[in-house]
């Protein structure tokens, strides 16, 4: 079946611009995560959605970052007024219910470069 | 201090070698543990879960020591295709998965 998909695969933007990154989780997966991974670094948790519950936003690094999940499926991560330190690979993952007990399936990521 | 710590490596080993990856976690309330594998410029993929009693999957053996808050992954008879970064993961009672920075493995002919 189809895995997690993300778009765009690459995004180059200028400092100060806003960007939107999209994630389509695996059908039927109620849990959705956003992470980012900078060069040579581990995965940094950003935000978590579980069903209709309020999202866990504890990992968002600043108020320039926000995310939505519409209809319990597709999610969009928005970064406003991008900075050079936002350059990273943004990974989306989904799982059945609680990811702490279930395998997370990752998308291929969006590579963001802020000039 | 990061919640999950790993030796970054790189580990350079010849084919056929046995390699041990080690990991420590700081949150004693962590409930679930995993090893993920990440190939260069690819997304992470689950390698195996880690159970308290220890578990084996082919050439891979995972161990968990809750008292020491220590997780290990043993890879026997290394193959060239095992070259990747191995990520240790500890899951807290909430919803967050904490990933280590990963240990890089290069298996050479």
Coordinates of N, CA and C in Angstrom, one line a residue:
Chain A
X1 N 0.8 -1.2 0.0 CA 0.0 0.0 0.0 C 0.9 1.2 0.0
X2 N 0.2 2.4 -0.1 CA 1.0 3.6 -0.2 C 1.5 4.0 1.2
X3 N 2.8 4.5 1.2 CA 3.4 4.9 2.4 C 3.1 6.4 2.7
X4 N 3.8 6.9 3.6 CA 3.7 8.4 3.9 C 4.3 9.2 2.8
X5 N 3.6 10.2 2.3 CA 4.2 11.0 1.3 C 4.3 12.4 1.8
X6 N 5.3 13.1 1.3 CA 5.5 14.5 1.7 C 5.8 15.3 0.4
X7 N 5.4 16.6 0.5 CA 5.7 17.5 -0.6 C 5.9 18.9 -0.1
X8 N 6.8 19.7 -0.8 CA 7.7 19.2 -1.9 C 8.8 18.4 -1.3
X9 N 9.6 17.7 -2.2 CA 10.7 17.0 -1.8 C 11.9 17.9 -1.4
X10 N 12.0 19.0 -2.1 CA 13.0 20.0 -1.9 C 12.3 21.4 -2.0
X11 N 12.8 22.3 -1.1 CA 12.3 23.7 -1.1 C 13.4 24.6 -0.8
X12 N 13.7 25.5 -1.7 CA 14.7 26.6 -1.5 C 13.9 27.9 -1.4
X13 N 14.2 28.6 -0.3 CA 13.5 29.9 -0.1 C 14.4 30.9 0.4
X14 N 14.0 32.2 0.3 CA 14.8 33.3 0.8 C 14.4 33.6 2.3
X15 N 15.4 34.0 3.0 CA 15.2 34.4 4.4 C 14.0 35.4 4.5
X16 N 13.1 35.1 5.4 CA 12.0 36.0 5.6 C 10.7 35.6 5.0
X17 N 10.8 34.6 4.0 CA 9.6 34.1 3.4 C 8.9 33.1 4.2
X18 N 7.6 32.8 3.9 CA 6.9 31.8 4.6 C 6.9 30.5 3.7
X19 N 6.9 29.3 4.4 CA 6.9 28.1 3.6 C 5.8 27.2 4.2
X20 N 5.3 26.3 3.3 CA 4.3 25.3 3.8 C 4.8 23.9 3.3
X21 N 4.8 23.0 4.3 CA 5.3 21.6 3.9 C 4.1 20.7 4.2
X22 N 3.9 19.8 3.3 CA 2.7 18.9 3.4 C 3.0 17.5 3.7
X23 N 2.2 16.8 4.4 CA 2.3 15.4 4.7 C 1.0 14.7 4.5
X24 N 1.1 13.6 3.8 CA -0.1 12.7 3.6 C 0.3 11.4 4.4
X25 N -0.4 11.1 5.5 CA 0.0 9.9 6.3 C -0.6 8.6 5.6
X26 N -0.2 7.5 6.2 CA -0.8 6.2 5.7 C -2.3 6.2 6.1
X27 N -3.1 5.8 5.2 CA -4.6 5.8 5.5 C -4.9 4.9 6.7
X28 N -5.6 5.5 7.6 CA -6.0 4.7 8.8 C -5.1 5.0 10.0
X29 N -4.0 5.7 9.8 CA -3.1 6.0 10.9 C -3.6 7.2 11.6
X30 N -3.9 7.1 12.9 CA -4.4 8.2 13.6 C -3.3 9.1 14.2
X31 N -2.1 8.6 14.4 CA -1.1 9.4 15.0 C -0.2 10.0 13.9
X32 N 0.2 11.2 14.0 CA 1.0 11.9 13.0 C 2.0 12.8 13.7
X33 N 3.3 12.7 13.3 CA 4.4 13.4 13.9 C 5.1 14.3 12.9
X34 N 5.6 15.4 13.3 CA 6.6 16.1 12.5 C 7.9 16.2 13.3
X35 N 9.0 15.9 12.6 CA 10.4 16.0 13.1 C 11.2 16.9 12.2
X36 N 12.3 17.4 12.6 CA 13.3 17.9 11.7 C 14.7 17.3 12.1
X37 N 15.5 17.3 11.0 CA 16.8 16.7 11.2 C 17.8 17.6 10.4
X38 N 18.7 18.2 11.2 CA 19.7 19.0 10.7 C 20.9 18.1 10.3
X39 N 21.8 18.7 9.5 CA 23.0 17.9 9.0 C 23.7 17.3 10.2
X40 N 23.9 16.0 10.3 CA 24.7 15.4 11.3 C 24.0 15.3 12.7
X41 N 22.8 15.7 12.7 CA 22.0 15.7 14.0 C 21.0 14.6 14.0
X42 N 20.5 14.3 15.2 CA 19.4 13.4 15.3 C 18.0 14.0 15.0
X43 N 17.0 13.3 15.1 CA 15.7 13.8 14.9 C 15.2 14.6 16.1
X44 N 14.7 15.8 15.7 CA 14.2 16.7 16.7 C 12.7 16.7 16.6
X45 N 12.0 16.3 17.7 CA 10.5 16.3 17.7 C 10.0 17.7 17.6
X46 N 9.0 17.9 16.8 CA 8.3 19.2 16.6 C 6.9 19.2 17.2
X47 N 6.0 18.3 16.6 CA 4.6 18.4 17.0 C 4.0 17.0 16.7
X48 N 3.0 16.7 17.5 CA 2.3 15.4 17.4 C 0.8 15.6 17.4
X49 N 0.1 14.9 16.5 CA -1.3 14.9 16.4 C -1.8 13.4 16.7
X50 N -2.8 13.3 17.5 CA -3.4 12.0 17.8 C -5.0 12.2 17.6
X51 N -5.5 11.6 16.6 CA -7.0 11.7 16.4 C -7.5 13.1 16.5
X52 N -8.5 13.3 17.3 CA -9.1 14.6 17.4 C -8.7 15.4 18.6
X53 N -7.7 14.8 19.3 CA -7.1 15.5 20.5 C -6.3 16.7 20.1
X54 N -6.2 17.6 21.1 CA -5.3 18.8 20.9 C -3.9 18.3 20.6
X55 N -3.2 18.9 19.6 CA -1.9 18.5 19.3 C -0.9 18.8 20.4
X56 N 0.1 18.0 20.5 CA 1.3 18.2 21.4 C 2.3 19.1 20.7
X57 N 2.3 20.4 21.0 CA 3.2 21.3 20.3 C 4.5 21.6 21.0
X58 N 4.8 20.8 22.0 CA 5.9 21.1 22.9 C 7.3 21.1 22.2
X59 N 7.4 20.6 21.0 CA 8.7 20.6 20.4 C 8.9 21.7 19.4
X60 N 7.9 22.5 19.2 CA 8.0 23.6 18.2 C 9.0 24.6 18.7
X61 N 10.0 25.0 17.9 CA 11.1 25.8 18.4 C 10.8 27.3 18.6
X62 N 9.8 27.8 17.9 CA 9.4 29.2 18.1 C 8.0 29.3 17.6
X63 N 7.4 30.5 17.8 CA 6.0 30.8 17.4 C 6.0 31.0 15.9
X64 N 7.1 30.9 15.2 CA 7.1 31.0 13.7 C 6.6 29.7 13.1
X65 N 6.6 28.7 13.9 CA 6.3 27.3 13.5 C 4.9 27.0 13.9
X66 N 4.1 26.4 13.0 CA 2.7 26.0 13.3 C 2.4 24.8 12.4
X67 N 1.4 24.1 12.8 CA 1.0 22.9 12.0 C -0.5 22.7 12.2
X68 N -1.1 22.2 11.1 CA -2.5 21.8 11.2 C -2.7 20.4 10.6
X69 N -3.7 19.8 11.1 CA -4.1 18.5 10.5 C -5.6 18.5 10.2
X70 N -5.9 18.5 8.9 CA -7.3 18.6 8.5 C -8.0 17.3 8.3
X71 N -9.2 17.2 8.9 CA -9.9 15.9 8.8 C -9.2 14.7 9.3
X72 N -8.3 14.9 10.2 CA -7.6 13.7 10.7 C -6.7 13.0 9.7
X73 N -6.4 13.7 8.6 CA -5.5 13.1 7.6 C -4.3 13.9 7.3
X74 N -4.4 14.7 6.2 CA -3.3 15.5 5.7 C -2.9 16.5 6.8
X75 N -1.6 16.8 6.8 CA -1.1 17.8 7.7 C -0.2 18.8 7.0
X76 N -0.2 20.0 7.4 CA 0.6 21.0 6.9 C 1.4 21.7 8.0
X77 N 2.7 21.8 7.8 CA 3.7 22.5 8.7 C 4.0 23.8 8.0
X78 N 3.8 24.9 8.7 CA 4.0 26.2 8.2 C 5.1 26.9 9.0
X79 N 6.1 27.4 8.3 CA 7.2 28.2 8.9 C 7.1 29.6 8.4
X80 N 6.9 30.5 9.3 CA 6.8 31.9 8.9 C 8.1 32.6 9.0
X81 N 8.4 33.6 8.2 CA 9.6 34.4 8.3 C 10.8 33.5 8.5
X82 N 11.0 32.7 7.5 CA 12.1 31.7 7.6 C 13.4 32.3 7.9
X83 N 14.2 31.6 8.7 CA 15.6 32.0 9.0 C 16.6 30.9 8.5
X84 N 17.8 31.2 8.4 CA 18.8 30.3 7.9 C 18.9 29.1 8.8
X85 N 18.7 29.2 10.1 CA 18.8 28.1 11.0 C 17.6 27.1 10.8
X86 N 16.6 27.5 10.0 CA 15.5 26.6 9.8 C 15.9 25.6 8.7
X87 N 17.0 25.7 8.1 CA 17.4 24.8 7.0 C 17.6 23.4 7.6
X88 N 16.9 22.4 7.1 CA 17.0 21.1 7.6 C 16.1 20.2 6.8
X89 N 16.1 18.9 7.1 CA 15.1 18.0 6.5 C 14.0 17.8 7.4
X90 N 12.8 18.1 6.9 CA 11.6 18.0 7.8 C 10.9 16.7 7.4
X91 N 10.8 15.8 8.5 CA 10.3 14.5 8.3 C 8.9 14.4 9.0
X92 N 8.0 13.7 8.3 CA 6.7 13.4 8.8 C 6.6 11.9 9.0
X93 N 5.9 11.5 10.1 CA 5.7 10.1 10.4 C 4.3 9.8 10.8
X94 N 3.8 8.6 10.6 CA 2.5 8.3 11.1 C 2.5 6.9 11.7
X95 N 1.6 6.6 12.5 CA 1.5 5.3 13.1 C 0.1 5.0 13.5
X96 N -0.2 3.8 13.8 CA -1.5 3.4 14.3 C -1.6 3.9 15.8
X97 N -2.5 4.6 16.1 CA -2.7 5.1 17.4 C -1.4 5.7 18.0
X98 N -1.1 5.3 19.3 CA 0.0 5.8 20.0 C 1.3 5.3 19.4
X99 N 2.2 6.2 19.0 CA 3.4 5.8 18.4 C 4.4 5.2 19.4
X100 N 4.1 5.4 20.7 CA 5.1 4.9 21.6 C 5.0 3.4 21.7
X101 N 3.9 2.8 21.2 CA 3.8 1.4 21.2 C 3.7 0.8 19.8
X102 N 3.7 1.6 18.8 CA 3.6 1.2 17.4 C 4.7 1.7 16.6
X103 N 5.0 1.0 15.5 CA 6.0 1.4 14.6 C 5.6 2.7 13.9
X104 N 6.6 3.6 13.8 CA 6.4 4.8 13.1 C 6.9 4.6 11.7
X105 N 6.1 5.1 10.7 CA 6.4 5.0 9.3 C 6.7 6.4 8.8
X106 N 7.9 6.6 8.3 CA 8.4 8.0 8.0 C 8.2 8.2 6.5
X107 N 7.9 9.5 6.1 CA 7.9 9.9 4.8 C 9.3 10.2 4.3
X108 N 9.5 10.5 3.0 CA 10.9 10.7 2.5 C 11.5 12.1 3.0
X109 N 10.6 12.9 3.5 CA 11.1 14.2 4.0 C 11.1 15.3 3.0
X110 N 11.1 16.6 3.5 CA 11.2 17.8 2.6 C 12.5 18.4 3.1
X111 N 13.4 18.6 2.1 CA 14.7 19.3 2.4 C 14.5 20.8 2.2
X112 N 14.6 21.5 3.3 CA 14.4 23.0 3.2 C 15.7 23.7 3.3
X113 N 15.9 24.6 2.3 CA 17.1 25.4 2.3 C 16.7 26.8 2.4
X114 N 17.2 27.6 3.4 CA 16.8 29.0 3.5 C 18.1 29.8 3.2
X115 N 18.0 30.6 2.1 CA 19.2 31.3 1.7 C 19.3 32.7 2.4
Chain B
X1 N 21.2 18.2 28.5 CA 21.6 16.8 28.2 C 20.5 16.1 27.4
X2 N 20.9 15.5 26.3 CA 19.9 14.8 25.5 C 19.3 13.6 26.2
X3 N 18.1 13.3 26.0 CA 17.5 12.2 26.8 C 18.0 10.8 26.3
X4 N 18.4 10.7 25.1 CA 19.0 9.4 24.6 C 20.4 9.7 24.0
X5 N 21.3 9.0 24.6 CA 22.7 9.2 24.2 C 23.3 8.0 23.5
X6 N 24.0 8.3 22.4 CA 24.7 7.2 21.6 C 26.1 7.6 21.3
X7 N 26.9 6.7 21.1 CA 28.3 7.0 20.6 C 28.1 7.3 19.1
X8 N 28.5 8.4 18.6 CA 28.2 8.8 17.2 C 29.0 8.0 16.2
X9 N 30.1 7.3 16.7 CA 30.9 6.5 15.7 C 31.8 7.5 14.9
X10 N 32.2 7.2 13.7 CA 31.7 6.0 12.9 C 32.4 4.8 13.3
X11 N 31.7 3.7 13.2 CA 32.3 2.4 13.4 C 32.7 1.8 12.0
X12 N 33.9 1.6 11.8 CA 34.4 1.0 10.5 C 34.8 -0.5 10.8
X13 N 34.1 -1.4 10.2 CA 34.3 -2.8 10.4 C 34.4 -3.6 9.1
X14 N 35.1 -4.7 9.1 CA 35.1 -5.6 7.9 C 33.9 -6.4 7.8
X15 N 33.6 -6.9 6.7 CA 32.5 -7.8 6.5 C 32.7 -9.0 7.4
X16 N 31.6 -9.5 8.0 CA 31.7 -10.7 8.9 C 31.9 -10.3 10.3
X17 N 32.2 -9.1 10.6 CA 32.5 -8.7 12.0 C 31.2 -8.6 12.8
X18 N 31.4 -8.7 14.1 CA 30.3 -8.5 15.1 C 30.4 -7.1 15.6
X19 N 29.3 -6.3 15.6 CA 29.3 -4.9 16.0 C 28.3 -4.7 17.1
X20 N 28.7 -4.0 18.2 CA 27.8 -3.7 19.3 C 27.5 -2.2 19.3
X21 N 26.2 -1.8 19.3 CA 25.8 -0.4 19.4 C 25.2 -0.3 20.8
X22 N 25.6 0.8 21.5 CA 25.1 1.0 22.9 C 24.4 2.3 23.0
X23 N 23.5 2.4 23.9 CA 22.6 3.6 24.1 C 22.2 3.7 25.5
X24 N 22.1 4.9 26.0 CA 21.6 5.1 27.4 C 20.5 6.1 27.3
X25 N 19.5 6.0 28.2 CA 18.4 6.9 28.2 C 18.3 7.5 29.6
X26 N 17.8 8.7 29.7 CA 17.8 9.4 31.0 C 16.5 9.4 31.8
X27 N 15.4 9.1 31.0 CA 14.1 9.2 31.6 C 13.7 7.8 32.1
X28 N 13.7 7.5 33.4 CA 13.4 6.2 33.9 C 12.0 5.8 33.7
X29 N 11.1 6.7 33.3 CA 9.7 6.4 33.0 C 9.5 5.9 31.6
X30 N 10.6 5.9 30.8 CA 10.4 5.4 29.4 C 9.9 4.0 29.4
X31 N 9.0 3.8 28.5 CA 8.3 2.5 28.5 C 8.6 1.6 27.3
X32 N 8.9 2.2 26.2 CA 9.1 1.4 25.0 C 10.4 1.8 24.3
X33 N 11.1 0.8 23.7 CA 12.4 1.1 23.1 C 12.5 0.5 21.7
X34 N 13.2 1.2 20.9 CA 13.3 0.7 19.5 C 14.7 1.0 18.9
X35 N 15.1 0.2 17.9 CA 16.2 0.6 17.1 C 15.7 0.9 15.7
X36 N 16.0 2.1 15.1 CA 15.7 2.4 13.7 C 17.0 2.5 13.0
X37 N 16.9 2.2 11.7 CA 18.0 2.3 10.8 C 17.7 3.4 9.8
X38 N 18.8 4.2 9.5 CA 18.6 5.3 8.5 C 19.8 5.3 7.5
X39 N 19.4 5.0 6.3 CA 20.4 5.0 5.2 C 20.7 6.5 4.8
X40 N 21.8 6.7 4.2 CA 22.2 8.1 3.8 C 21.2 8.8 3.0
X41 N 20.7 9.9 3.5 CA 19.7 10.8 2.8 C 18.4 10.0 2.6
X42 N 18.1 9.1 3.5 CA 16.8 8.4 3.4 C 16.1 8.6 4.8
X43 N 14.8 8.2 4.8 CA 14.1 8.3 6.1 C 14.4 7.1 7.0
X44 N 14.3 7.3 8.3 CA 14.5 6.2 9.2 C 13.4 5.1 9.0
X45 N 13.9 3.9 9.3 CA 12.9 2.7 9.2 C 13.2 1.8 10.4
X46 N 12.1 1.3 10.9 CA 12.2 0.5 12.1 C 13.0 -0.8 11.8
X47 N 14.0 -1.0 12.7 CA 14.8 -2.2 12.6 C 14.2 -3.3 13.5
X48 N 14.0 -2.9 14.8 CA 13.4 -3.8 15.7 C 13.0 -3.1 17.0
X49 N 12.0 -3.7 17.6 CA 11.6 -3.2 19.0 C 12.6 -3.9 20.0
X50 N 12.6 -3.4 21.2 CA 13.5 -3.9 22.2 C 12.6 -4.3 23.4
X51 N 12.7 -5.6 23.8 CA 11.9 -6.1 24.9 C 12.8 -6.3 26.1
X52 N 12.2 -6.3 27.3 CA 12.9 -6.4 28.5 C 13.7 -7.8 28.6
X53 N 13.1 -8.8 28.0 CA 13.7 -10.1 28.0 C 14.8 -10.3 27.0
X54 N 14.9 -9.3 26.2 CA 15.9 -9.4 25.0 C 15.2 -10.1 23.9
X55 N 15.6 -9.7 22.7 CA 15.0 -10.3 21.5 C 15.9 -10.4 20.4
X56 N 15.7 -11.3 19.5 CA 16.6 -11.6 18.4 C 15.8 -11.6 17.1
X57 N 16.4 -11.0 16.0 CA 15.8 -11.0 14.7 C 16.9 -11.3 13.7
X58 N 17.0 -12.6 13.3 CA 18.1 -12.9 12.4 C 19.5 -12.6 13.0
X59 N 20.2 -11.8 12.4 CA 21.6 -11.5 12.8 C 21.6 -10.4 13.9
X60 N 20.5 -9.9 14.3 CA 20.4 -8.8 15.2 C 19.8 -9.2 16.6
X61 N 20.5 -8.8 17.6 CA 20.0 -9.1 19.0 C 19.9 -7.8 19.8
X62 N 18.8 -7.5 20.4 CA 18.6 -6.3 21.2 C 18.4 -6.7 22.6
X63 N 19.0 -5.9 23.5 CA 18.9 -6.1 24.9 C 18.5 -4.8 25.6
X64 N 17.8 -4.9 26.7 CA 17.4 -3.8 27.5 C 17.8 -4.0 29.0
X65 N 18.4 -3.1 29.6 CA 18.7 -3.2 31.0 C 18.0 -2.0 31.7
X66 N 16.9 -2.2 32.3 CA 16.1 -1.0 32.8 C 16.8 -0.4 34.0
X67 N 17.5 -1.3 34.8 CA 18.2 -0.8 36.0 C 19.3 0.2 35.6
X68 N 20.0 -0.1 34.6 CA 21.1 0.8 34.1 C 20.6 1.8 33.1
X69 N 19.4 1.6 32.6 CA 18.8 2.5 31.6 C 19.7 2.4 30.3
X70 N 19.9 1.2 29.9 CA 20.9 0.9 28.9 C 20.3 0.0 27.8
X71 N 20.5 0.3 26.6 CA 20.0 -0.5 25.5 C 21.1 -0.9 24.5
X72 N 21.1 -2.1 24.0 CA 22.2 -2.4 23.1 C 21.6 -3.1 21.9
X73 N 22.4 -3.1 20.8 CA 22.0 -3.8 19.6 C 23.3 -4.5 19.1
X74 N 23.2 -5.8 19.0 CA 24.4 -6.6 18.5 C 24.1 -7.1 17.1
X75 N 25.0 -6.8 16.2 CA 24.9 -7.2 14.8 C 26.0 -8.2 14.5
X76 N 25.6 -9.4 14.2 CA 26.6 -10.5 13.8 C 26.8 -10.6 12.3
X77 N 27.9 -11.1 11.9 CA 28.2 -11.4 10.5 C 27.8 -10.2 9.7
X78 N 28.4 -9.0 9.9 CA 28.1 -7.8 9.2 C 28.2 -7.9 7.7
X79 N 27.2 -7.3 7.0 CA 27.2 -7.3 5.6 C 27.4 -5.9 5.1
X80 N 27.9 -5.8 3.9 CA 28.1 -4.4 3.3 C 26.8 -3.6 3.4
X81 N 25.6 -4.3 3.2 CA 24.4 -3.6 3.2 C 23.9 -3.1 4.6
X82 N 24.7 -3.5 5.6 CA 24.4 -3.0 7.0 C 24.9 -1.6 7.2
X83 N 25.7 -1.1 6.3 CA 26.2 0.3 6.4 C 25.0 1.3 6.4
X84 N 25.0 2.0 7.5 CA 23.8 2.9 7.8 C 24.1 3.6 9.1
X85 N 23.2 4.4 9.5 CA 23.2 5.0 10.8 C 22.1 4.3 11.7
X86 N 22.4 3.9 12.9 CA 21.5 3.2 13.7 C 21.0 4.1 14.9
X87 N 19.7 4.3 14.9 CA 19.1 5.3 15.9 C 18.5 4.5 17.0
X88 N 18.8 4.9 18.2 CA 18.2 4.4 19.4 C 17.0 5.2 19.8
X89 N 15.9 4.6 20.2 CA 14.7 5.4 20.5 C 14.1 4.9 21.8
X90 N 13.8 5.9 22.7 CA 13.1 5.6 23.9 C 11.8 6.4 23.9
X91 N 10.7 5.7 24.2 CA 9.4 6.3 24.2 C 8.9 6.6 25.6
X92 N 8.5 7.8 25.9 CA 8.0 8.2 27.2 C 6.6 7.9 27.4
X93 N 6.1 8.0 28.6 CA 4.7 7.6 28.8 C 3.7 8.6 28.1
X94 N 4.1 9.7 27.8 CA 3.3 10.6 27.0 C 3.3 10.1 25.6
X95 N 3.5 11.0 24.7 CA 3.5 10.6 23.3 C 4.8 10.7 22.5
X96 N 5.8 11.4 23.1 CA 7.0 11.7 22.4 C 7.9 10.5 22.3
X97 N 8.5 10.4 21.1 CA 9.6 9.4 21.0 C 10.9 10.2 21.0
X98 N 11.8 9.8 21.8 CA 13.1 10.5 21.9 C 14.1 9.7 21.1
X99 N 14.7 10.3 20.1 CA 15.7 9.6 19.2 C 17.1 10.1 19.6
X100 N 18.0 9.1 19.7 CA 19.4 9.5 19.8 C 19.9 10.0 18.5
X101 N 21.1 10.6 18.5 CA 21.7 11.2 17.3 C 22.1 10.1 16.3
X102 N 22.2 8.9 16.7 CA 22.6 7.8 15.8 C 24.0 7.4 15.9
X103 N 24.3 6.2 15.6 CA 25.7 5.7 15.4 C 25.9 5.3 14.0
X104 N 26.9 5.8 13.4 CA 27.2 5.5 12.0 C 28.0 4.2 11.8
X105 N 27.6 3.3 11.0 CA 28.3 2.1 10.7 C 28.7 2.0 9.2
X106 N 30.0 1.7 9.0 CA 30.5 1.4 7.7 C 31.1 0.1 7.6
X107 N 30.6 -0.8 6.8 CA 31.1 -2.2 6.7 C 31.9 -2.2 5.4
X108 N 33.1 -2.6 5.5 CA 34.0 -2.6 4.3 C 34.3 -4.0 3.8
X109 N 34.6 -4.2 2.5 CA 34.9 -5.5 2.0 C 36.2 -6.1 2.6

